[in-house]
PDB file of C-alpha atoms and ligand atoms in Angstrom:
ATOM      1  CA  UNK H   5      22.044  30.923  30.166  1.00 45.00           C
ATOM      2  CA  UNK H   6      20.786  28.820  33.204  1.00 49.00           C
ATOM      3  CA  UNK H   7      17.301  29.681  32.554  1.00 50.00           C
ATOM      4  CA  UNK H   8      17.298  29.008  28.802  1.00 53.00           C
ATOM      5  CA  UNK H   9      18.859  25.704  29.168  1.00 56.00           C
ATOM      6  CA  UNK H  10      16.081  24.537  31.798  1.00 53.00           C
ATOM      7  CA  UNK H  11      13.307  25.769  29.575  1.00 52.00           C
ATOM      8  CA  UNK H  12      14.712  23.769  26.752  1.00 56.00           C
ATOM      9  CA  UNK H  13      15.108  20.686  28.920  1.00 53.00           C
ATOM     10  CA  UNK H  14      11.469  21.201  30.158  1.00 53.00           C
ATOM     11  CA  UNK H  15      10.289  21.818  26.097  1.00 51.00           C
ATOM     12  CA  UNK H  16      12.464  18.823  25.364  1.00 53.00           C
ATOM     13  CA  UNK H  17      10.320  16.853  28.105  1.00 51.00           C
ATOM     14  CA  UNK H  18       6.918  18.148  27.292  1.00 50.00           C
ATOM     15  CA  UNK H  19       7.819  17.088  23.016  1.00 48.00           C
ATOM     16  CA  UNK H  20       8.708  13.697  24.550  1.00 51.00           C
ATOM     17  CA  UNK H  21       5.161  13.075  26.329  1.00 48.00           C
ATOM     18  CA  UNK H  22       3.505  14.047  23.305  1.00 48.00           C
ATOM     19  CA  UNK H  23       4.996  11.501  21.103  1.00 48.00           C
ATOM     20  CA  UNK H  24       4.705   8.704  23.360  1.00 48.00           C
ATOM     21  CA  UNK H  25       0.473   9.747  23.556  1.00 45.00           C
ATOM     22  CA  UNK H  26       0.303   9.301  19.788  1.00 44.00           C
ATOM     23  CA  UNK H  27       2.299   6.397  19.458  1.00 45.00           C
ATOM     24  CA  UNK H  28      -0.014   4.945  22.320  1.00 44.00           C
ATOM     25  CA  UNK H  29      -2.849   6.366  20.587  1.00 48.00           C
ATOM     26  CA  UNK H  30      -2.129   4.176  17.717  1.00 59.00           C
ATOM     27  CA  UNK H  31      -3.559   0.483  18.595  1.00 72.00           C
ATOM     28  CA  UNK H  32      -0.817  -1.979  18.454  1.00 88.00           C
ATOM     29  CA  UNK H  33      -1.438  -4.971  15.929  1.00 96.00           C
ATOM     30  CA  UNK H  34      -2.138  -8.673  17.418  1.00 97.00           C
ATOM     31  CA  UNK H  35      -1.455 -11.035  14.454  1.00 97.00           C
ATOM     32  CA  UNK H  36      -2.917 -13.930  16.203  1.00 97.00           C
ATOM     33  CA  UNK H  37      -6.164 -12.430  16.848  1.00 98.00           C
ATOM     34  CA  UNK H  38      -5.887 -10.867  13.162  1.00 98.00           C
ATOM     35  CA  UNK H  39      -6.140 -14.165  12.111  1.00 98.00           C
ATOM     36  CA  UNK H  40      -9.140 -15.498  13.650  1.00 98.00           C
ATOM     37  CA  UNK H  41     -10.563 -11.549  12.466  1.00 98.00           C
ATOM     38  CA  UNK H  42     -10.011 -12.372   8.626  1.00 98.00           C
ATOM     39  CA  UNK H  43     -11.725 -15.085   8.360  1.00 97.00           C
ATOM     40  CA  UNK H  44     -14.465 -13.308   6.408  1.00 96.00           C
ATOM     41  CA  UNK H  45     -11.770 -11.556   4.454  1.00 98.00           C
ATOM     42  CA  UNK H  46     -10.473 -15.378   3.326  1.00 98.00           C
ATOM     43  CA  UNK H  47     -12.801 -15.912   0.772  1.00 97.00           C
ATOM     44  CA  UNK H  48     -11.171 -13.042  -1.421  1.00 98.00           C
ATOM     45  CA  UNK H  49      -8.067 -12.739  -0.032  1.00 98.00           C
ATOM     46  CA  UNK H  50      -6.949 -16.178   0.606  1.00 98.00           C
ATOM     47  CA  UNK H  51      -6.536 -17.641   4.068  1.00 97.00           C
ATOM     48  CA  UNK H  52      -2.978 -16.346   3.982  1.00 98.00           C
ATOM     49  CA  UNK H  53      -3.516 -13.474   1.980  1.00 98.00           C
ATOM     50  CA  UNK H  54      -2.744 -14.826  -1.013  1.00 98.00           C
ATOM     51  CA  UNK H  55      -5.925 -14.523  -3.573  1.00 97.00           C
ATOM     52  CA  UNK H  56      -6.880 -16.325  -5.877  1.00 94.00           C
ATOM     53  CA  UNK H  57      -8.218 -14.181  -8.571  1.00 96.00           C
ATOM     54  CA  UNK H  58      -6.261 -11.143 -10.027  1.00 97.00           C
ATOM     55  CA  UNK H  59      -8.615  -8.426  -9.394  1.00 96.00           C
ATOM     56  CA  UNK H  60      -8.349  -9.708  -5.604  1.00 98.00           C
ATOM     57  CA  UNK H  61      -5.413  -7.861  -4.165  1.00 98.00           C
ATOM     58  CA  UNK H  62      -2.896 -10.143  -1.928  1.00 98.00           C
ATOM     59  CA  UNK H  63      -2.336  -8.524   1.577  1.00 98.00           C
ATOM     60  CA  UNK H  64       0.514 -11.076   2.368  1.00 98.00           C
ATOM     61  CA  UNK H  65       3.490  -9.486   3.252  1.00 98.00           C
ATOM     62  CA  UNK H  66       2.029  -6.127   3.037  1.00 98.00           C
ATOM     63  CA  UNK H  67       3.197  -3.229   5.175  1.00 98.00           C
ATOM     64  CA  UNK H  68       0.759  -3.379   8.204  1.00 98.00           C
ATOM     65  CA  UNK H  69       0.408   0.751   8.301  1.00 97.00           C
ATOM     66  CA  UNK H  70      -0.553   0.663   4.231  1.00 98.00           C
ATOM     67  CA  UNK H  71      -2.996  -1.975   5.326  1.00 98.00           C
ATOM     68  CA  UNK H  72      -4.072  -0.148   7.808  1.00 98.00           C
ATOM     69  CA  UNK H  73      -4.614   3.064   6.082  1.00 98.00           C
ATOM     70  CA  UNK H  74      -6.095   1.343   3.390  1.00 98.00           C
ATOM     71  CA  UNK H  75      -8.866   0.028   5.298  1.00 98.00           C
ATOM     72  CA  UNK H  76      -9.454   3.302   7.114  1.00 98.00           C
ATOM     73  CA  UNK H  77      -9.876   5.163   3.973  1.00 98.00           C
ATOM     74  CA  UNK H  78     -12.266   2.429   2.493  1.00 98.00           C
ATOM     75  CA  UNK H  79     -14.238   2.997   5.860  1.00 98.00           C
ATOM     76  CA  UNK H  80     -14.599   6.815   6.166  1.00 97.00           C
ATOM     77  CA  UNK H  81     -14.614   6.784   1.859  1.00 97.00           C
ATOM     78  CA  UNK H  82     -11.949   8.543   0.990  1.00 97.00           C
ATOM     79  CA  UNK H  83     -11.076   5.504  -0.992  1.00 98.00           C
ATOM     80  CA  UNK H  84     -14.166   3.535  -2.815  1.00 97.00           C
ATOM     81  CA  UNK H  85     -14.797   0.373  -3.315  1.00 97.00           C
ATOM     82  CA  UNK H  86     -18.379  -1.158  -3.285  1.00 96.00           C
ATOM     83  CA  UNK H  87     -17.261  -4.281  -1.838  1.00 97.00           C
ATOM     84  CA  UNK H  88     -14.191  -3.362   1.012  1.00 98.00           C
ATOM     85  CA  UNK H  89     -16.737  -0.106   1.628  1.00 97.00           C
ATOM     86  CA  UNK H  90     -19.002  -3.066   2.990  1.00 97.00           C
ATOM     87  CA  UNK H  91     -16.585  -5.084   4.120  1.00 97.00           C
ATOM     88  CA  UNK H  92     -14.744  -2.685   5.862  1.00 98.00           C
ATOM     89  CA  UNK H  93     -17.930  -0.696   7.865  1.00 97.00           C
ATOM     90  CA  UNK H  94     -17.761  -2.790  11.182  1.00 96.00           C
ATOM     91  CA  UNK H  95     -14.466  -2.894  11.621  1.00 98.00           C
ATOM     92  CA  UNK H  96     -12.887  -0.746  15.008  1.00 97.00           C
ATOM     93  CA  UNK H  97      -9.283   0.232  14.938  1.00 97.00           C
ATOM     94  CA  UNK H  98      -8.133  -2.707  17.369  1.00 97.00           C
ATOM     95  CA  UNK H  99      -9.363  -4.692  14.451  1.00 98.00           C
ATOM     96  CA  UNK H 100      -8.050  -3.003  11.835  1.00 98.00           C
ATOM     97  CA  UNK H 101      -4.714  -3.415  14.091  1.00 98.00           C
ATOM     98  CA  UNK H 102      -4.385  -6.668  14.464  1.00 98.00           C
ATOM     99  CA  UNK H 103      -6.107  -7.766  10.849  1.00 98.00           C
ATOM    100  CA  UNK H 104      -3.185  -5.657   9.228  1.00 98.00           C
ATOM    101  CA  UNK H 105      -0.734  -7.088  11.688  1.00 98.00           C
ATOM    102  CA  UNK H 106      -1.941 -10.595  10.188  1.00 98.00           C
ATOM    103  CA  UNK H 107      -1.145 -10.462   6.577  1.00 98.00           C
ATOM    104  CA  UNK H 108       1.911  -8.557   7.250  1.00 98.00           C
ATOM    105  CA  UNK H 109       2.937 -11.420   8.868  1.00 98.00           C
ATOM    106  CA  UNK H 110       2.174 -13.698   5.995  1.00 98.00           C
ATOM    107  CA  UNK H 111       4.617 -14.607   3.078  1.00 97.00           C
ATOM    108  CA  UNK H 112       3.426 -13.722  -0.521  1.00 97.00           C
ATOM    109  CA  UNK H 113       3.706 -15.966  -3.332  1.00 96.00           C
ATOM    110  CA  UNK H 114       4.937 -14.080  -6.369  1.00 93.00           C
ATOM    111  CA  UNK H 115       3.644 -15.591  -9.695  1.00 87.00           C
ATOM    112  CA  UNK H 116       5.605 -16.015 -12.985  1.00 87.00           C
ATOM    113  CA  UNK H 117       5.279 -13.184 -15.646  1.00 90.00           C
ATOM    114  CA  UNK H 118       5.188 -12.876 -19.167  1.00 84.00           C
ATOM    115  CA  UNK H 119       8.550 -12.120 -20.849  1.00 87.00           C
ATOM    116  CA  UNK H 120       8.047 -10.452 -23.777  1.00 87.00           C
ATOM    117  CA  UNK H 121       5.913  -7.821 -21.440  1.00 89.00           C
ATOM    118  CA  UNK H 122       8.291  -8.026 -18.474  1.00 92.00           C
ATOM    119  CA  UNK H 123      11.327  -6.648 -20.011  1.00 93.00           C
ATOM    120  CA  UNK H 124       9.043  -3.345 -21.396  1.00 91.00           C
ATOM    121  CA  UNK H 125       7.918  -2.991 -17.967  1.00 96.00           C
ATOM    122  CA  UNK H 126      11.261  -3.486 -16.176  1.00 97.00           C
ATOM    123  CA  UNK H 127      12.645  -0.280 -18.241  1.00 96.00           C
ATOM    124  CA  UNK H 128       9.856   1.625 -16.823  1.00 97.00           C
ATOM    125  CA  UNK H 129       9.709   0.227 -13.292  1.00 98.00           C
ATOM    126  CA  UNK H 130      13.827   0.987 -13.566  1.00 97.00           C
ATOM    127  CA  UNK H 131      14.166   4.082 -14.819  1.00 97.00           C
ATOM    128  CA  UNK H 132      11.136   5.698 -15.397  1.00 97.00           C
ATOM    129  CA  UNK H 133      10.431   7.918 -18.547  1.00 94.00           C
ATOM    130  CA  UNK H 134      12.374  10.571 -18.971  1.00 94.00           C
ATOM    131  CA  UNK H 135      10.655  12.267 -22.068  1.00 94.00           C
ATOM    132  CA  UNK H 136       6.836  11.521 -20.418  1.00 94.00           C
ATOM    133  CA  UNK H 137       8.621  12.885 -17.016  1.00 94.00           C
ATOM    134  CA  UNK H 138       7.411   9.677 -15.514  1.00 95.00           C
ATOM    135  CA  UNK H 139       9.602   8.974 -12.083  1.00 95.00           C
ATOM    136  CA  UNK H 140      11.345   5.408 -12.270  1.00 97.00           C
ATOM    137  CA  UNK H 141       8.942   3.250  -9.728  1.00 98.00           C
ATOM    138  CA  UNK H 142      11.705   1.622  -8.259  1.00 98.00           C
ATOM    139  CA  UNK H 143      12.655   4.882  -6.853  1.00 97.00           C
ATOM    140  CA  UNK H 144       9.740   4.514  -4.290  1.00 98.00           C
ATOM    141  CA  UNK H 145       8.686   1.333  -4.738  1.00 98.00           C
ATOM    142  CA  UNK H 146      12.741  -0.020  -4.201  1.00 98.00           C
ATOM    143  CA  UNK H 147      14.754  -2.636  -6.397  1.00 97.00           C
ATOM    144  CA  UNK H 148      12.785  -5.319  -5.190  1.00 97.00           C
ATOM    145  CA  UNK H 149       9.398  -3.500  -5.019  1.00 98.00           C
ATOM    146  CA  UNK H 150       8.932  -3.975  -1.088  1.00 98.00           C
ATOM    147  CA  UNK H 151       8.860  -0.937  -0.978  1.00 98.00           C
ATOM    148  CA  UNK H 152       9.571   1.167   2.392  1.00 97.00           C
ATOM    149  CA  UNK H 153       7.350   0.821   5.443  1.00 96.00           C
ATOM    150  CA  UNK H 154       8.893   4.163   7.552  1.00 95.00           C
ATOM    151  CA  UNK H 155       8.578   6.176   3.993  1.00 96.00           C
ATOM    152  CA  UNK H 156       4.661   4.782   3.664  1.00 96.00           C
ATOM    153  CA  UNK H 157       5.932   3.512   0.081  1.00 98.00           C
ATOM    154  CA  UNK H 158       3.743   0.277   0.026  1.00 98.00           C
ATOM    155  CA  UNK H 159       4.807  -3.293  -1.284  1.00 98.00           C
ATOM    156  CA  UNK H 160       4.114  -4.107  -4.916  1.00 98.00           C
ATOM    157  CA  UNK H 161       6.376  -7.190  -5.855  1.00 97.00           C
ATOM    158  CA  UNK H 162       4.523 -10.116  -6.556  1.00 97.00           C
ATOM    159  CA  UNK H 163       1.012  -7.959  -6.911  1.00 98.00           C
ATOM    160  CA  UNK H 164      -1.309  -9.612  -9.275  1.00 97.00           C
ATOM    161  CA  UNK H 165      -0.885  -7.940 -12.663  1.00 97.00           C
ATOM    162  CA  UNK H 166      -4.540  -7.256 -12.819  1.00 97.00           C
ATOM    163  CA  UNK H 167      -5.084  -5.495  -9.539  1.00 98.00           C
ATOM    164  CA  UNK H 168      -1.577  -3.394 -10.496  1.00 98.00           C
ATOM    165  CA  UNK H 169      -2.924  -2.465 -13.919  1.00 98.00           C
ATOM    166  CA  UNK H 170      -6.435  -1.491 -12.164  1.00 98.00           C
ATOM    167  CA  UNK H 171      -5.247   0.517  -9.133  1.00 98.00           C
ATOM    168  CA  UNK H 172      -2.768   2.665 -11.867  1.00 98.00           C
ATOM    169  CA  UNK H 173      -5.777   3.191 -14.297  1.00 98.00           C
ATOM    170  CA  UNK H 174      -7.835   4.179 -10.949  1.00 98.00           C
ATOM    171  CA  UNK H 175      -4.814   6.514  -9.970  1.00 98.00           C
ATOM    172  CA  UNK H 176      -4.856   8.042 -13.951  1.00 98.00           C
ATOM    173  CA  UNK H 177      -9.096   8.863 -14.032  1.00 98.00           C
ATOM    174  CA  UNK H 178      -9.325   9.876 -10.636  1.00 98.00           C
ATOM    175  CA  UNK H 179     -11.270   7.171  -9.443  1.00 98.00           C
ATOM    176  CA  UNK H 180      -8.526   6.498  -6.737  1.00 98.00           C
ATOM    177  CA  UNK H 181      -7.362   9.714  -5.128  1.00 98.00           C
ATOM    178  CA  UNK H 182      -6.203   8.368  -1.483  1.00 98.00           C
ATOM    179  CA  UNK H 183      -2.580   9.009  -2.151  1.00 97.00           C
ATOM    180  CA  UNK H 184      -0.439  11.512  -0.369  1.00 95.00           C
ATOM    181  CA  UNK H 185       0.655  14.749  -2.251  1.00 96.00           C
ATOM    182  CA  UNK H 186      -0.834  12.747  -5.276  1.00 97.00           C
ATOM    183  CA  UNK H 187       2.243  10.932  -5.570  1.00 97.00           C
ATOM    184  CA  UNK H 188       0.636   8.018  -7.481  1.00 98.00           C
ATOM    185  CA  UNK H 189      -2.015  10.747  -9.319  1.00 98.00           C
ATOM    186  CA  UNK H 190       0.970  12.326 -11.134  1.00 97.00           C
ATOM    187  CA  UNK H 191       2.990   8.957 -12.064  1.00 97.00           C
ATOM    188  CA  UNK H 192       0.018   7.456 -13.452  1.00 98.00           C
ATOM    189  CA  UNK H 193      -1.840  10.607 -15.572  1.00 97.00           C
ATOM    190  CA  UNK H 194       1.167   9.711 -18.108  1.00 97.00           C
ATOM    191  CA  UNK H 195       1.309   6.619 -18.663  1.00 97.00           C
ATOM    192  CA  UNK H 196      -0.675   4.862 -21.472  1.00 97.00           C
ATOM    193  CA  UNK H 197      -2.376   1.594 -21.692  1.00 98.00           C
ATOM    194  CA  UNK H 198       0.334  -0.329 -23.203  1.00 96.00           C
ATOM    195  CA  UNK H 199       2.888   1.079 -20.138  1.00 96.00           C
ATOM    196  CA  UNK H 200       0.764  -0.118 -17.832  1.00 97.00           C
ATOM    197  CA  UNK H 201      -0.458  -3.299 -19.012  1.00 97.00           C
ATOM    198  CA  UNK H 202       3.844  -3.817 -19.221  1.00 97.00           C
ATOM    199  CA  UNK H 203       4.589  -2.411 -15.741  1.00 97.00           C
ATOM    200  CA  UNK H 204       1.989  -4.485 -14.363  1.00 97.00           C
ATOM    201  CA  UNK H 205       3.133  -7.616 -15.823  1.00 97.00           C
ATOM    202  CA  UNK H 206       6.344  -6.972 -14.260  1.00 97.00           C
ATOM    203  CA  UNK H 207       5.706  -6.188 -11.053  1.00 97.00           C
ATOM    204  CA  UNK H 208       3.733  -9.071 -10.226  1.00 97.00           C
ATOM    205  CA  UNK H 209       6.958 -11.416 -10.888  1.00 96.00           C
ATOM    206  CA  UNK H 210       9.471  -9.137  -9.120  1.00 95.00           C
ATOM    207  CA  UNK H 211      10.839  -9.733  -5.670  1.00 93.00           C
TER     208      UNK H 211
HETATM  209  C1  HEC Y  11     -16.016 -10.240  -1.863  1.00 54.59           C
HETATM  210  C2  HEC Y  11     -14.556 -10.099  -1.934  1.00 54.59           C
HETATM  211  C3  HEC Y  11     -13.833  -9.369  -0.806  1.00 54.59           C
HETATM  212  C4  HEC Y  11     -13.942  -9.578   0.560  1.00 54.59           C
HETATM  213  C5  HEC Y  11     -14.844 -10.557   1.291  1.00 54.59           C
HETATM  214  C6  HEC Y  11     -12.962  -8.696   1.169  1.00 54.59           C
HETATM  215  N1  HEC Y  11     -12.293  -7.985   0.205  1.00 54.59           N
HETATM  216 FE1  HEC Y  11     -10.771  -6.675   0.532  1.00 54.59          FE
HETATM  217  N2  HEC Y  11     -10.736  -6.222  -1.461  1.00 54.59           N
HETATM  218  C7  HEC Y  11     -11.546  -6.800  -2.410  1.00 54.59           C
HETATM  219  C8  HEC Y  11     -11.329  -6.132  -3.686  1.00 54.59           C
HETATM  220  C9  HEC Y  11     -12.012  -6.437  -5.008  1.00 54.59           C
HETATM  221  C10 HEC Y  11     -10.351  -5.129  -3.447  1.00 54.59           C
HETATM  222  C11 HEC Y  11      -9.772  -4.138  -4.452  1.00 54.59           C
HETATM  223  C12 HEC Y  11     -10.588  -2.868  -4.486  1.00 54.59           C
HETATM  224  C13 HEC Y  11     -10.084  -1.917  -5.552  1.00 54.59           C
HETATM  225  O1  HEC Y  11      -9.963  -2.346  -6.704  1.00 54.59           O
HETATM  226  O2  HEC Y  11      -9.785  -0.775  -5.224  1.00 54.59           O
HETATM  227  C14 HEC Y  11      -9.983  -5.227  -2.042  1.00 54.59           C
HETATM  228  C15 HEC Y  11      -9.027  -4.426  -1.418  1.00 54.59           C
HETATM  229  C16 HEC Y  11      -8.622  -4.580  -0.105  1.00 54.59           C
HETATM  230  C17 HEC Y  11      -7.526  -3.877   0.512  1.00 54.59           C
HETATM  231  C18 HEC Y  11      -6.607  -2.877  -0.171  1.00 54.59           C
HETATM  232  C19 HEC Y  11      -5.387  -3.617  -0.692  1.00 54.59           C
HETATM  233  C20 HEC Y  11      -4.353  -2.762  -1.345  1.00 54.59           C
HETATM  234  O3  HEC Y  11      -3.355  -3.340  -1.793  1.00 54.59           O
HETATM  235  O4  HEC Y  11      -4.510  -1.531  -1.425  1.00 54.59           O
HETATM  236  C21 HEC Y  11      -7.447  -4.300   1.803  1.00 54.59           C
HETATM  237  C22 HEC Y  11      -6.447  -3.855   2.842  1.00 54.59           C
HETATM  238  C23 HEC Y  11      -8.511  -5.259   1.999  1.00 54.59           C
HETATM  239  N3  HEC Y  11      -9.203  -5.423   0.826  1.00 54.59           N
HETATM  240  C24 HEC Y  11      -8.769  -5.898   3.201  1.00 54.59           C
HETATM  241  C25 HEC Y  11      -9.876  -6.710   3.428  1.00 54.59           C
HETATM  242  C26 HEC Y  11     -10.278  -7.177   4.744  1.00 54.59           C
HETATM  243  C27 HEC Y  11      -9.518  -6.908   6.027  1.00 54.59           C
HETATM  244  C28 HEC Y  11     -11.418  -7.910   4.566  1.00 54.59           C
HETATM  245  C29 HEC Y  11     -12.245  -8.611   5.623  1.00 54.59           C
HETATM  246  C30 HEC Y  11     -12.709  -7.792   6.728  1.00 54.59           C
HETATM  247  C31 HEC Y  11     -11.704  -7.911   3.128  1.00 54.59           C
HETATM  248  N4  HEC Y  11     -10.774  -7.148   2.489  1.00 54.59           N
HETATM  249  C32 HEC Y  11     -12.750  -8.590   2.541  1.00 54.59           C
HETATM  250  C33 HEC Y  11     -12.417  -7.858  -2.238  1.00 54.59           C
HETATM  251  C34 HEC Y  11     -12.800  -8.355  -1.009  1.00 54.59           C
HETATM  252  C1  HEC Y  12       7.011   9.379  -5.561  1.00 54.59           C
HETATM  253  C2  HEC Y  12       6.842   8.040  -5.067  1.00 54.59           C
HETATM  254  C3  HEC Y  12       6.168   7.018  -5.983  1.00 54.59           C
HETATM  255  C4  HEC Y  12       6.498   6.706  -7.285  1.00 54.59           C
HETATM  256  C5  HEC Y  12       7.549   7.322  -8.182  1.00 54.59           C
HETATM  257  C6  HEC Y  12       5.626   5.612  -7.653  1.00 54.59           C
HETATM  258  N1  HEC Y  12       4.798   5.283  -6.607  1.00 54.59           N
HETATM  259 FE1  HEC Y  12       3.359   3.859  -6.588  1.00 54.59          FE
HETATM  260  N2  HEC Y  12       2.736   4.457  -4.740  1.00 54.59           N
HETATM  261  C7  HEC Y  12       3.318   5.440  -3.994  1.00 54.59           C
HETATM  262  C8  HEC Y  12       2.557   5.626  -2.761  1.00 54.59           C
HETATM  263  C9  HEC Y  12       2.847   6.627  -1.668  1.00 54.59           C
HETATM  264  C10 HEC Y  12       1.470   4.712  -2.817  1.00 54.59           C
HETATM  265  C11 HEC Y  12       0.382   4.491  -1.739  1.00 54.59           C
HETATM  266  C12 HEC Y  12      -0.806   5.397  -1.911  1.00 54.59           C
HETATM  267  C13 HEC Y  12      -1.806   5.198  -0.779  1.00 54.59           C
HETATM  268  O1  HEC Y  12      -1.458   5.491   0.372  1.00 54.59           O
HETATM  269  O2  HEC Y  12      -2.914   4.729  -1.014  1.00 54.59           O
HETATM  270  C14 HEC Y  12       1.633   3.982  -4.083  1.00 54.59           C
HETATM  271  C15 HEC Y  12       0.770   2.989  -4.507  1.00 54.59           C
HETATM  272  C16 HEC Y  12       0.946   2.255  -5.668  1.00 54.59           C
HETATM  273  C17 HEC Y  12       0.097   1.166  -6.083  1.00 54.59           C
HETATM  274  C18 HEC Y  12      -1.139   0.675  -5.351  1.00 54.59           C
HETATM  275  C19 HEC Y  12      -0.742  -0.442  -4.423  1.00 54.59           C
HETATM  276  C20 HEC Y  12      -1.915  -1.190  -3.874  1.00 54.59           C
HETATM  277  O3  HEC Y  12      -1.680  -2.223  -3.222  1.00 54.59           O
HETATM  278  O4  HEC Y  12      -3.063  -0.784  -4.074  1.00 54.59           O
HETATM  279  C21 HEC Y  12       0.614   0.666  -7.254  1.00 54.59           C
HETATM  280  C22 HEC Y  12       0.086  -0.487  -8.059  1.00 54.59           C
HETATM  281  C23 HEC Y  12       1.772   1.468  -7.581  1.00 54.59           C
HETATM  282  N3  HEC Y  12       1.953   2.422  -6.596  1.00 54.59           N
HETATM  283  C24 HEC Y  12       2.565   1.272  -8.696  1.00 54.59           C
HETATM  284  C25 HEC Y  12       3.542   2.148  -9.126  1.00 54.59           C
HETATM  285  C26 HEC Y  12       4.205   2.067 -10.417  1.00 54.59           C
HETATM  286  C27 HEC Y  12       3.981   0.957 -11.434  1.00 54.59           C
HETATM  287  C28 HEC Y  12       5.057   3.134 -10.493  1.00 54.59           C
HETATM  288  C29 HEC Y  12       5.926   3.567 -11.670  1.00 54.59           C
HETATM  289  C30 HEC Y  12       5.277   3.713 -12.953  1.00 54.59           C
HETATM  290  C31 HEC Y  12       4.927   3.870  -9.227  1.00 54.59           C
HETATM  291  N4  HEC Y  12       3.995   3.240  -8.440  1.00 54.59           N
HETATM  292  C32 HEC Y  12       5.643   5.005  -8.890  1.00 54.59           C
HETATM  293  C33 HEC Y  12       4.456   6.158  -4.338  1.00 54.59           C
HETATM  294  C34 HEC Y  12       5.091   6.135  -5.568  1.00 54.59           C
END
């Protein structure tokens, strides 16, 4: 009995350690020195990572760990872009860090949306499709689309409706396969143009 217990204590110790190496061996984000760091990321993503043009993606408000993994997987290529391959080369993970840490920090400003496409898109984003089998969005992506930063569910409310509609057809050909379990693969292989174009219209006004 005595024995057990003190090897489970001493397991129970050693589990401890282990977890505080790789939470140390994750670099903790500076938002002040992520913001003297983006300034070559401005001119696309907006001072306050709020872009300009659709196909830009805003970074304001984003979850700093999607950031962060985003900008990883642009770097080793698991995810490719031409431009944030480039953009993305030079940068160590204290920078990565404390870039991410940054936008998180920054508000987004949602834009208005297009009613007659909104309420098409809302139905989907609500409840999914139950006929397609296409999961309800909001199921991962939340009410609000904030999605959920412990569950690596990234934020999507206030996206532009561009960048939404181009990441989902990059998710449906293949072109974008850096998502867990294919989580994102699977939604989007069944949804058609039309959905999308609807969906993405939507999210970019919801908060
Ligand atoms: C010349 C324009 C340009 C510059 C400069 C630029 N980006 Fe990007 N960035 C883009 C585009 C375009 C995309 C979308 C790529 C795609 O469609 O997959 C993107 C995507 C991203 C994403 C993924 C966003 C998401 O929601 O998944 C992150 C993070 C990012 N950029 C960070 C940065 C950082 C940090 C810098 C500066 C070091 C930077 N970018 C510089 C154009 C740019
Ligand atoms: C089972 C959970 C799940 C469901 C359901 C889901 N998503 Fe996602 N979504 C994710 C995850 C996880 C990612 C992040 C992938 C990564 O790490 O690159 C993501 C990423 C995205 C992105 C890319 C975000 C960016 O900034 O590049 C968009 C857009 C998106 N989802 C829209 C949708 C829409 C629209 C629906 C409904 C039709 C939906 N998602 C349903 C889990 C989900």
């Amino acid at each position: 009995m005595m024995i057990s217990r003190y090897i489970k204590t001493g397991l129970v110790g050693i589990l401890a350690g282990l977890l505080m190496v790789s939470v140390q061996a994750q670099a903790a984000g500076n938002a002040t020195a992520g913001k003297t760091k983006s300034m070559a990321c401005a001119g696309c993503h907006g001072p306050d990572g709020n872009s300009v043009m659709g196909t830009w993606p805003k970074l304001a408000s984003q979850h700093a760990d999607y950031l962060a993994k985003q900008l990883s997987d642009f770097k080793s290529g698991v995810r490719k872009d031409p431009t944030m391959t480039a953009m993305s080369a030079a940068l160590k993970a204290q920078d990565i860090a404390d870039i991410s840490a940054y936008y998180a920090a920054q508000a987004i400003k949602v834009g208005t949306v297009d009613a007659t496409l909104a309420a098409a898109g809302e139905k989907l984003y609500r409840a999914g499709d139950k006929e397609k089998g296409v999961a309800a969005c909001m199921a991962c992506h939340g009410p609000a689309g904030v999605g959920n930063a412990a569950a690596k569910f990234p934020s999507i409310s206030g996206q532009h409706a561009d960048y939404v509609a181009k990441a989902l057809k990059d998710f449906r050909s293949g072109a974008r396969t850096n998502d867990n379990a294919k989580m994102m693969q699977d939604v989007a292989a069944k949804l058609s143009d039309d959905e999308i174009k609807a969906v993405a219209a939507y999210v970019s006004g919801l908060y």
